[in-house]
Amino acid sequence: MARMDTRTLRAGIARGNFVVLGRAGMDMFAHPPGTKSEHATEFRAGLGGSSANIAAGLSKFGANAALVTSVSDDAVGRFCLNELRRYGVDTQYVRSVGGEFRNSLAVYESTMDNFQNVIYRNGAADFQVTPADMDHVDLAPYGALVTAGTVFAAEPSRSATFHAFEKARARALPIVFDIDYRPYSWPSPEVAADVLSRAGAMSDMIVGNDEEFGFMAGGMEKGLAKARALSAEGAAIVIYKMGEAGAVTFADGQEIRTGIYPVEAVKPNGAGDSFMAGLLAGLAEGQSLRDAILRGSACAAIVVARPGCAPAMPDHAGLAAFLADHPGPTPDPPSSTPVKSEEV
């Protein structure tokens, strides 16, 4: 099915006004850095959740971002709302839900030594977003719709997001899709593969790591071919991330290969969200696709080297300081780069 071309996609992103679908949650990370969670006597709290992180990262770079989600009507839900507002995220489309629904909680540590990330997602409040919630969203002001794949893992959020996709396509609003496959959220791998593939077929920009594309294709060895096929089938931009090996981007019949910014990581999580925020902000500011991808890679490197997710994401000054001190990205990966399974 034909979708928009790269120029139209970029024109939407250039408006710098994004509507972001998906979860907000609370992160709790052991303090000080290096402390294992089971030995911690102190934890720090911060905003988490893939889509909330992306929205916060965009806001830090001066873009406008509105989050569409549900949060629990309790202290944790209000914490997430307060944090979103503190970062400048528009929360007019965040609905509080009562009953037994709860915001997601992630408990992790800032050490790569047997890193542990404990996720609490039972009765997740963000899965309670409905098609009616999406009908309340006025898409007219926005230049692009952005979502992470977690929204598709359960109902009614799944149907609501596909409804939002249909509304976006009717308005020729670009759809940016971060695959963001989290097995623990899904009823089965088979359902996930089918639903995520349907979402990819409706999207104009698709971003994922080699493991996620491989999952969608039915095998790690097929991931790169899957990314290439999605590009050939109509997605304007497809970015296939390969961890330490860099990334391959498919756009306008070209393959753009980029390296990464090596750092001493203290945790692996948050990298993909920061990559997306940096990438979209770079494109919104008029950077070339290659430069925006490298900007996203730099943002990912910054986040994995610091505690927290949304709190660790850079603004313009933080990114400039990092780039000034860093020797630069690794060389572009050759076309023979083997498939790896780490995230950028």
Coordinates of C-alpha atoms in Angstrom, one line a residue:
M1 CA 0.0 0.0 0.0
A2 CA 1.4 3.3 -1.1
R3 CA 2.3 5.8 1.7
M4 CA 3.9 9.2 1.8
D5 CA 7.3 10.0 0.4
T6 CA 10.3 11.1 2.3
R7 CA 9.8 14.8 1.5
T8 CA 6.2 14.8 2.8
L9 CA 7.2 12.9 5.9
R10 CA 10.0 15.4 6.6
A11 CA 7.7 18.3 6.0
G12 CA 5.4 17.0 8.7
I13 CA 8.2 16.4 11.2
A14 CA 9.6 19.9 10.4
R15 CA 6.5 21.4 12.1
G16 CA 8.1 20.4 15.4
N17 CA 4.7 19.5 16.9
F18 CA 4.2 15.8 17.8
V19 CA 1.3 13.8 19.2
V20 CA 2.8 10.8 21.0
L21 CA 0.7 7.7 21.9
G22 CA 1.7 5.3 24.7
R23 CA 2.6 4.8 28.3
A24 CA 4.0 6.9 31.0
G25 CA 5.4 5.1 34.1
M26 CA 7.5 5.6 37.2
D27 CA 11.1 4.5 37.2
M28 CA 12.9 3.7 40.5
F29 CA 16.6 3.2 40.2
A30 CA 19.1 2.2 42.9
H31 CA 21.3 4.9 44.3
P32 CA 24.2 5.5 44.2
P33 CA 25.2 4.3 40.7
G34 CA 26.7 0.8 40.9
T35 CA 24.4 -0.4 43.7
K36 CA 22.5 -3.6 43.0
S37 CA 18.7 -3.3 43.7
E38 CA 18.7 -6.0 46.2
H39 CA 21.3 -4.3 48.3
A40 CA 20.0 -0.7 47.9
T41 CA 18.8 1.4 50.8
E42 CA 18.0 4.3 48.6
F43 CA 16.2 4.7 45.3
R44 CA 15.7 7.7 43.1
A45 CA 12.4 8.2 41.2
G46 CA 12.0 9.5 37.6
L47 CA 9.6 9.5 34.7
G48 CA 9.7 6.4 32.6
G49 CA 7.7 4.6 29.9
S50 CA 8.8 4.6 26.2
S51 CA 6.4 7.1 24.9
A52 CA 6.6 9.4 27.9
N53 CA 10.4 9.3 27.5
I54 CA 10.2 10.2 23.8
A55 CA 7.8 13.1 24.6
A56 CA 10.1 14.4 27.3
G57 CA 13.1 14.1 25.1
L58 CA 11.4 16.1 22.3
S59 CA 10.4 18.7 24.8
K60 CA 13.9 19.1 26.1
F61 CA 15.0 19.9 22.6
G62 CA 12.3 22.6 22.3
A63 CA 9.8 20.7 20.2
N64 CA 6.1 20.5 21.2
A65 CA 4.9 17.1 22.3
A66 CA 1.4 16.0 23.5
L67 CA 1.1 12.6 25.1
V68 CA -2.1 10.5 24.7
T69 CA -2.4 7.9 27.5
S70 CA -4.1 6.9 30.6
V71 CA -2.7 7.0 34.1
S72 CA -3.9 5.6 37.4
D73 CA -6.0 7.9 39.6
D74 CA -3.6 7.7 42.5
A75 CA -0.3 9.2 43.8
V76 CA 1.8 7.4 41.2
G77 CA -0.4 8.5 38.3
R78 CA -0.2 12.1 39.6
F79 CA 3.6 11.8 39.9
C80 CA 3.7 10.9 36.2
L81 CA 1.5 13.8 35.3
N82 CA 3.6 16.2 37.3
E83 CA 6.8 14.9 35.7
L84 CA 5.4 15.2 32.2
R85 CA 4.4 18.8 32.9
R86 CA 7.7 19.6 34.5
Y87 CA 9.4 18.5 31.2
G88 CA 6.9 20.7 29.2
V89 CA 4.9 17.8 27.7
D90 CA 1.3 18.7 26.9
T91 CA -1.0 16.5 29.1
Q92 CA -4.4 17.6 27.8
Y93 CA -5.0 14.1 26.4
V94 CA -3.9 12.2 29.5
R95 CA -6.9 10.6 31.2
S96 CA -6.9 9.3 34.8
V97 CA -8.6 6.0 35.3
G98 CA -9.9 4.5 38.6
G99 CA -10.5 1.0 39.8
E100 CA -7.6 -1.5 40.0
F101 CA -5.6 -0.2 37.0
R102 CA -2.1 1.0 37.9
N103 CA 0.7 2.8 36.3
S104 CA 3.6 0.7 35.2
L105 CA 6.7 0.6 37.5
A106 CA 10.3 -0.2 36.6
V107 CA 12.8 -1.0 39.3
Y108 CA 16.4 -1.1 38.0
E109 CA 20.0 -0.2 38.7
S110 CA 22.8 1.8 37.2
T111 CA 25.4 -1.0 36.7
M112 CA 25.9 -3.3 33.7
D113 CA 27.1 -6.1 36.1
N114 CA 24.2 -8.6 35.8
F115 CA 21.9 -5.7 35.1
Q116 CA 18.4 -6.2 36.5
N117 CA 15.2 -4.4 35.4
V118 CA 12.1 -5.5 37.2
I119 CA 8.8 -4.5 35.5
Y120 CA 5.4 -4.3 37.1
R121 CA 2.7 -4.2 34.4
N122 CA -0.3 -6.1 35.8
G123 CA -3.5 -4.2 35.1
A124 CA -1.6 -1.5 33.4
A125 CA -3.5 1.8 33.3
D126 CA -2.1 2.8 29.9
F127 CA -3.8 -0.1 28.2
Q128 CA -7.2 1.5 29.1
V129 CA -6.9 4.1 26.3
T130 CA -10.0 3.7 24.1
P131 CA -11.1 4.7 20.6
A132 CA -13.3 7.4 22.1
D133 CA -10.1 8.8 23.7
M134 CA -8.6 9.0 20.3
D135 CA -11.6 10.7 18.9
H136 CA -11.1 13.5 21.5
V137 CA -7.7 14.2 20.0
D138 CA -7.6 17.1 17.5
L139 CA -4.9 16.0 15.1
A140 CA -5.0 19.3 13.1
P141 CA -2.2 21.1 15.0
Y142 CA 0.3 18.2 14.7
G143 CA 3.0 17.5 12.2
A144 CA 3.5 13.8 13.0
L145 CA 2.0 11.0 15.1
V146 CA 4.6 9.0 17.1
T147 CA 4.0 5.7 18.9
A148 CA 5.9 2.9 20.5
G149 CA 4.8 -0.7 19.9
T150 CA 3.8 -1.4 23.5
V151 CA 0.4 0.3 22.9
F152 CA -0.6 -2.7 20.7
A153 CA 0.0 -5.4 23.3
A154 CA -3.5 -5.4 24.9
E155 CA -7.0 -4.1 24.4
P156 CA -8.6 -1.6 24.3
S157 CA -5.3 0.3 23.6
R158 CA -4.6 -1.8 20.5
S159 CA -7.9 -1.0 18.8
A160 CA -7.6 2.6 19.9
T161 CA -4.1 3.0 18.4
F162 CA -5.2 1.4 15.1
H163 CA -8.1 3.8 15.1
A164 CA -5.7 6.7 15.6
F165 CA -3.6 5.4 12.7
E166 CA -6.6 5.4 10.5
K167 CA -7.4 9.0 11.5
A168 CA -3.8 10.0 10.9
R169 CA -3.8 8.4 7.4
A170 CA -7.1 10.1 6.5
R171 CA -5.4 13.5 7.3
A172 CA -2.1 12.5 5.6
L173 CA -0.4 12.9 9.0
P174 CA 2.9 11.1 9.1
I175 CA 3.0 8.0 11.3
V176 CA 6.3 7.3 13.1
F177 CA 6.5 3.8 14.7
D178 CA 9.1 2.5 17.2
I179 CA 8.6 -1.2 17.2
D180 CA 9.6 -1.5 20.9
Y181 CA 8.8 -5.2 21.4
R182 CA 8.4 -6.1 25.0
P183 CA 7.6 -9.8 25.3
Y184 CA 6.2 -9.6 28.8
S185 CA 3.4 -7.3 27.7
W186 CA 2.0 -9.7 25.0
P187 CA -0.3 -12.7 25.2
S188 CA 1.9 -14.6 22.8
P189 CA 4.7 -14.1 20.3
E190 CA 2.4 -15.0 17.4
V191 CA -0.1 -12.3 18.3
A192 CA 2.8 -9.8 18.7
A193 CA 4.3 -10.6 15.3
D194 CA 1.0 -10.3 13.5
V195 CA -0.1 -7.0 15.2
L196 CA 3.3 -5.3 15.0
S197 CA 3.5 -6.2 11.3
R198 CA 0.1 -4.7 10.7
A199 CA 1.3 -1.5 12.5
G200 CA 4.5 -1.4 10.4
A201 CA 2.4 -1.7 7.2
M202 CA 0.6 1.5 8.1
S203 CA 3.6 3.5 9.2
D204 CA 5.7 6.0 7.3
M205 CA 8.8 5.8 9.5
I206 CA 9.8 2.6 11.3
V207 CA 12.5 2.3 13.8
G208 CA 13.7 -0.8 15.6
N209 CA 16.7 -2.9 16.5
D210 CA 17.9 -6.1 14.7
E211 CA 16.2 -8.3 17.3
E212 CA 12.8 -6.6 16.8
F213 CA 12.9 -6.7 13.0
G214 CA 14.1 -10.3 13.2
F215 CA 11.2 -11.2 15.5
M216 CA 8.7 -9.7 13.0
A217 CA 10.4 -11.6 10.2
G218 CA 10.4 -15.0 12.0
G219 CA 14.2 -15.2 12.6
M220 CA 17.1 -13.0 13.5
E221 CA 18.8 -13.8 10.2
K222 CA 15.8 -12.4 8.4
G223 CA 15.7 -9.0 10.2
L224 CA 17.7 -6.9 7.7
A225 CA 15.7 -8.3 4.8
K226 CA 12.5 -7.4 6.7
A227 CA 13.6 -3.8 7.2
R228 CA 14.6 -3.6 3.5
A229 CA 11.2 -5.1 2.5
L230 CA 9.2 -2.6 4.6
S231 CA 11.1 0.2 2.8
A232 CA 10.3 -1.3 -0.6
E233 CA 6.7 -1.7 0.4
G234 CA 6.2 2.0 1.0
A235 CA 7.7 3.1 4.3
A236 CA 9.6 6.4 3.6
I237 CA 12.3 5.8 6.2
V238 CA 13.2 2.5 7.9
I239 CA 16.0 2.5 10.5
Y240 CA 17.6 -0.9 11.5
K241 CA 19.7 -0.6 14.6
M242 CA 22.5 -3.1 15.3
G243 CA 23.8 -2.1 18.7
E244 CA 27.6 -1.7 18.7
A245 CA 27.7 -2.3 14.9
G246 CA 25.7 0.9 14.2
A247 CA 22.6 1.3 12.0
V248 CA 21.4 0.9 8.5
T249 CA 18.7 3.3 7.2
F250 CA 16.6 2.7 4.1
A251 CA 15.2 5.9 2.4
D252 CA 14.7 7.0 -1.2
G253 CA 16.3 3.8 -2.5
Q254 CA 19.5 4.5 -0.5
E255 CA 21.1 2.6 2.3
I256 CA 22.7 5.0 4.9
R257 CA 25.1 3.3 7.3
T258 CA 26.1 5.0 10.5
G259 CA 28.3 4.3 13.5
I260 CA 27.7 4.9 17.2
Y261 CA 29.2 7.0 20.0
P262 CA 30.9 4.5 22.3
V263 CA 30.6 5.3 26.1
E264 CA 31.0 3.5 29.3
A265 CA 27.3 2.4 29.9
V266 CA 25.8 2.1 33.4
K267 CA 22.5 0.6 32.1
P268 CA 21.0 -0.4 28.8
N269 CA 17.5 1.0 29.0
G270 CA 16.3 4.3 27.7
A271 CA 18.6 4.3 24.7
G272 CA 15.9 3.6 22.1
D273 CA 13.6 6.3 23.4
S274 CA 16.5 8.9 23.5
F275 CA 17.5 7.9 20.0
M276 CA 14.0 8.5 18.7
A277 CA 13.7 11.9 20.4
G278 CA 17.1 13.0 19.1
L279 CA 16.4 11.8 15.6
L280 CA 13.0 13.5 15.3
A281 CA 14.3 16.7 16.9
G282 CA 17.2 16.8 14.5
L283 CA 14.9 16.3 11.5
A284 CA 12.5 19.0 12.8
E285 CA 15.5 21.4 12.9
G286 CA 16.3 20.7 9.3
Q287 CA 19.3 18.3 9.7
S288 CA 20.1 15.8 7.0
L289 CA 18.8 12.3 7.6
R290 CA 22.3 11.0 8.2
D291 CA 23.1 13.8 10.7
A292 CA 19.8 13.3 12.5
I293 CA 20.5 9.6 12.9
L294 CA 23.9 10.3 14.3
R295 CA 22.3 12.9 16.7
G296 CA 19.9 10.1 17.8
S297 CA 22.9 7.8 18.4
A298 CA 24.6 10.5 20.5
C299 CA 21.5 10.9 22.6
A300 CA 21.3 7.2 23.1
A301 CA 24.9 7.2 24.3
I302 CA 24.2 10.0 26.8
V303 CA 21.3 8.2 28.3
V304 CA 23.0 4.8 28.8
A305 CA 25.9 6.5 30.6
R306 CA 23.6 8.2 33.2
P307 CA 21.1 7.0 35.8
G308 CA 17.4 7.3 34.9
C309 CA 15.7 7.6 31.5
A310 CA 13.8 10.8 31.0
P311 CA 16.0 12.6 33.6
A312 CA 19.1 11.5 31.6
M313 CA 17.9 12.7 28.3
P314 CA 19.9 15.7 27.0
D315 CA 18.8 19.2 25.9
H316 CA 20.7 21.2 23.3
A317 CA 23.4 22.3 25.8
G318 CA 23.9 18.8 27.1
L319 CA 24.2 17.3 23.6
A320 CA 26.7 20.1 22.6
A321 CA 28.8 19.4 25.6
F322 CA 28.8 15.7 24.9
L323 CA 29.8 16.1 21.3
A324 CA 32.5 18.6 22.2
D325 CA 34.1 16.1 24.5
H326 CA 33.6 12.9 22.5
P327 CA 36.1 11.9 19.8
G328 CA 33.2 11.1 17.4
P329 CA 31.2 8.1 16.1
T330 CA 32.7 4.8 15.1
P331 CA 33.2 4.3 11.3
D332 CA 30.2 3.5 9.2
P333 CA 29.5 -0.3 9.3
P334 CA 30.4 -2.0 6.0
S335 CA 27.7 -3.7 4.0
S336 CA 28.9 -7.1 5.2
T337 CA 28.3 -6.2 8.9
P338 CA 26.9 -9.3 10.6
V339 CA 23.5 -9.1 12.5
K340 CA 23.9 -8.5 16.2
S341 CA 21.2 -8.4 18.9
E342 CA 22.2 -5.5 21.1
E343 CA 20.3 -2.2 21.0
V344 CA 21.9 1.1 19.8

